[in-house]
XYZ file of C-alpha atoms in Angstrom:
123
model
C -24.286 0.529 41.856
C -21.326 0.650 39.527
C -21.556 -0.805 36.032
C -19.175 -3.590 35.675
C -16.444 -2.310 32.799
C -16.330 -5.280 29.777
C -13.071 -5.293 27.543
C -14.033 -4.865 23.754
C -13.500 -7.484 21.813
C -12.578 -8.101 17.795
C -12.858 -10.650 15.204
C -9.743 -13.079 14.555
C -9.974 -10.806 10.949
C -9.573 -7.810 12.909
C -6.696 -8.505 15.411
C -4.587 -10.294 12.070
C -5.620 -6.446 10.149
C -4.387 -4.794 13.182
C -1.432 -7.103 13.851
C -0.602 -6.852 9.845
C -0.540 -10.626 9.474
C -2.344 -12.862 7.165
C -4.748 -14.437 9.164
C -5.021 -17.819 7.057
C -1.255 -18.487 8.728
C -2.378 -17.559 12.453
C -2.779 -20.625 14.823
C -5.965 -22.104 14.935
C -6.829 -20.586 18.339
C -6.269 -17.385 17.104
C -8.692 -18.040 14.028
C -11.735 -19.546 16.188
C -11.679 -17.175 19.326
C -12.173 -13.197 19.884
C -9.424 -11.076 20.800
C -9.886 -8.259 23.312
C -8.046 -4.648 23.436
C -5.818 -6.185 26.343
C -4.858 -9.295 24.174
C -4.209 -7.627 21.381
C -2.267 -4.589 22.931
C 0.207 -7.920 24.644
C 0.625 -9.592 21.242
C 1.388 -5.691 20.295
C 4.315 -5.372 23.117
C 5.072 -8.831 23.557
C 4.771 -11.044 20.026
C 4.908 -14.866 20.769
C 7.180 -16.911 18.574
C 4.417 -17.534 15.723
C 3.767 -13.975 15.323
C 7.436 -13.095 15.228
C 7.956 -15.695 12.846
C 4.680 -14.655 10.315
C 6.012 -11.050 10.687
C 9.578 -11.970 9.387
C 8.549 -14.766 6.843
C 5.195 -14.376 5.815
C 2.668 -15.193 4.045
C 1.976 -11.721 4.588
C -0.962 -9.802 3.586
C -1.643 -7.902 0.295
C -1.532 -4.529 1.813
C 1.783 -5.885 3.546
C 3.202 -6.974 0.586
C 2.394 -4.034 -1.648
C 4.008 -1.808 0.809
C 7.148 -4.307 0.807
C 7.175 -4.164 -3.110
C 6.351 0.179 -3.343
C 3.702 -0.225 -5.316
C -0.272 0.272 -4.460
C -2.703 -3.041 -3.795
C -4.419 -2.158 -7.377
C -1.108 -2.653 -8.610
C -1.149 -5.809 -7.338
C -3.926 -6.552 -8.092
C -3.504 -5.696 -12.540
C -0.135 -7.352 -11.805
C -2.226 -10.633 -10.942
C -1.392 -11.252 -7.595
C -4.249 -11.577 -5.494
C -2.691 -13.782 -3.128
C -0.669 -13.467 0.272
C 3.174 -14.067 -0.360
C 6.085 -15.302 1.201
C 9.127 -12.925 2.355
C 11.273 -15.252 -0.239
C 8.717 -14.910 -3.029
C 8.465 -10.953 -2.658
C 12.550 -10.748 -2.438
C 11.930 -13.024 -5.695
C 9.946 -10.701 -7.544
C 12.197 -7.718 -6.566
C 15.274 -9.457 -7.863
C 13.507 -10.315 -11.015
C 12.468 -6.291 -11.372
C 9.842 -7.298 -13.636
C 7.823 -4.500 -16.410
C 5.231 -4.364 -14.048
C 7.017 -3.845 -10.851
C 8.985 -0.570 -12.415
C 5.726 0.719 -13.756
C 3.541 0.529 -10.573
C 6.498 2.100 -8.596
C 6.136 4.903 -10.899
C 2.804 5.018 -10.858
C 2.993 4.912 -6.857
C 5.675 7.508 -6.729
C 3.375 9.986 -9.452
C 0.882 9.487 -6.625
C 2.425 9.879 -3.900
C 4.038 13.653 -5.388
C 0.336 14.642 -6.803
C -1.036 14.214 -3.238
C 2.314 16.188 -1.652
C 1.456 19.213 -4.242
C -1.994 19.138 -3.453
C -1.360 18.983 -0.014
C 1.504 21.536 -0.139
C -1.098 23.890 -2.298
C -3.681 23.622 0.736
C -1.239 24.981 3.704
C-alpha cells in the first residue's frame, strides 16, 4: 500500500513573505486561501498581472523597502516608518535625502564592513 504524497501548504502570510509582497495589497483570494509548494513555485516562474504589478509599484513590505532605501528595518523603524510604502513614496524619500536616510546608510554600510572583517578574520 503506498502512502498517498500531500503537497505542503502555507499561510497567505507566508506565500506574500516568500513572494516579497505586502500581503494587505494581495487579492482577496490570495488572503483567505492556503497556498501549496506547487502554487507558489508557478506564481514564482509565472507572476500573474497583480503580482507583477505589486512587485513594480508597491505597497511593498518593510523589509522590501528598507532594502530599496540601504538602510536596515530598525532604521526604519527610529526613522518612523512602520508602514508598507509605495515605489513613488520610497523614490520620494530618496530624492528628498533626508538626515536620517544618510545616517542609517552609514550605519548600514559600518555594518555591513564589521561583519566582512569578522568574517574575513574567521577564514
Amino acid at each position: 500500500m503506498t502512502a498517498r504524497k500531500t503537497s505542503q501548504t502555507m499561510k497567505p502570510a507566508t506565500a506574500a513573505k516568500k513572494l516579497g509582497v505586502y500581503l494587505e495589497a494581495t487579492p482577496a483570494e490570495f488572503q483567505d486561501g492556503v497556498v501549496s509548494r506547487d502554487e507558489l513555485d508557478a506564481l514564482q516562474t509565472d507572476p500573474p498581472e497583480w503580482l507583477r504589478d505589486l512587485r513594480r509599484n508597491g505597497p511593498h513590505p518593510r523589509p522590501v523597502v528598507a532594502a530599496k532605501l540601504g538602510v536596515s528595518i530598525s532604521g526604519l523603524a527610529r526613522a518612523g516608518i512602520t508602514e508598507a510604502l509605495t515605489t513613488d513614496e520610497i523614490e520620494s524619500i530618496k530624492s528628498d535625502n533626508p538626515d536620517w536616510l544618510e545616517h542609517e546608510r552609514a550605519t548600514q554600510a559600518e555594518v555591513r564592513r564589521q561583519a566582512a572583517e569578522q568574517k574575513q578574520q574567521k577564514s
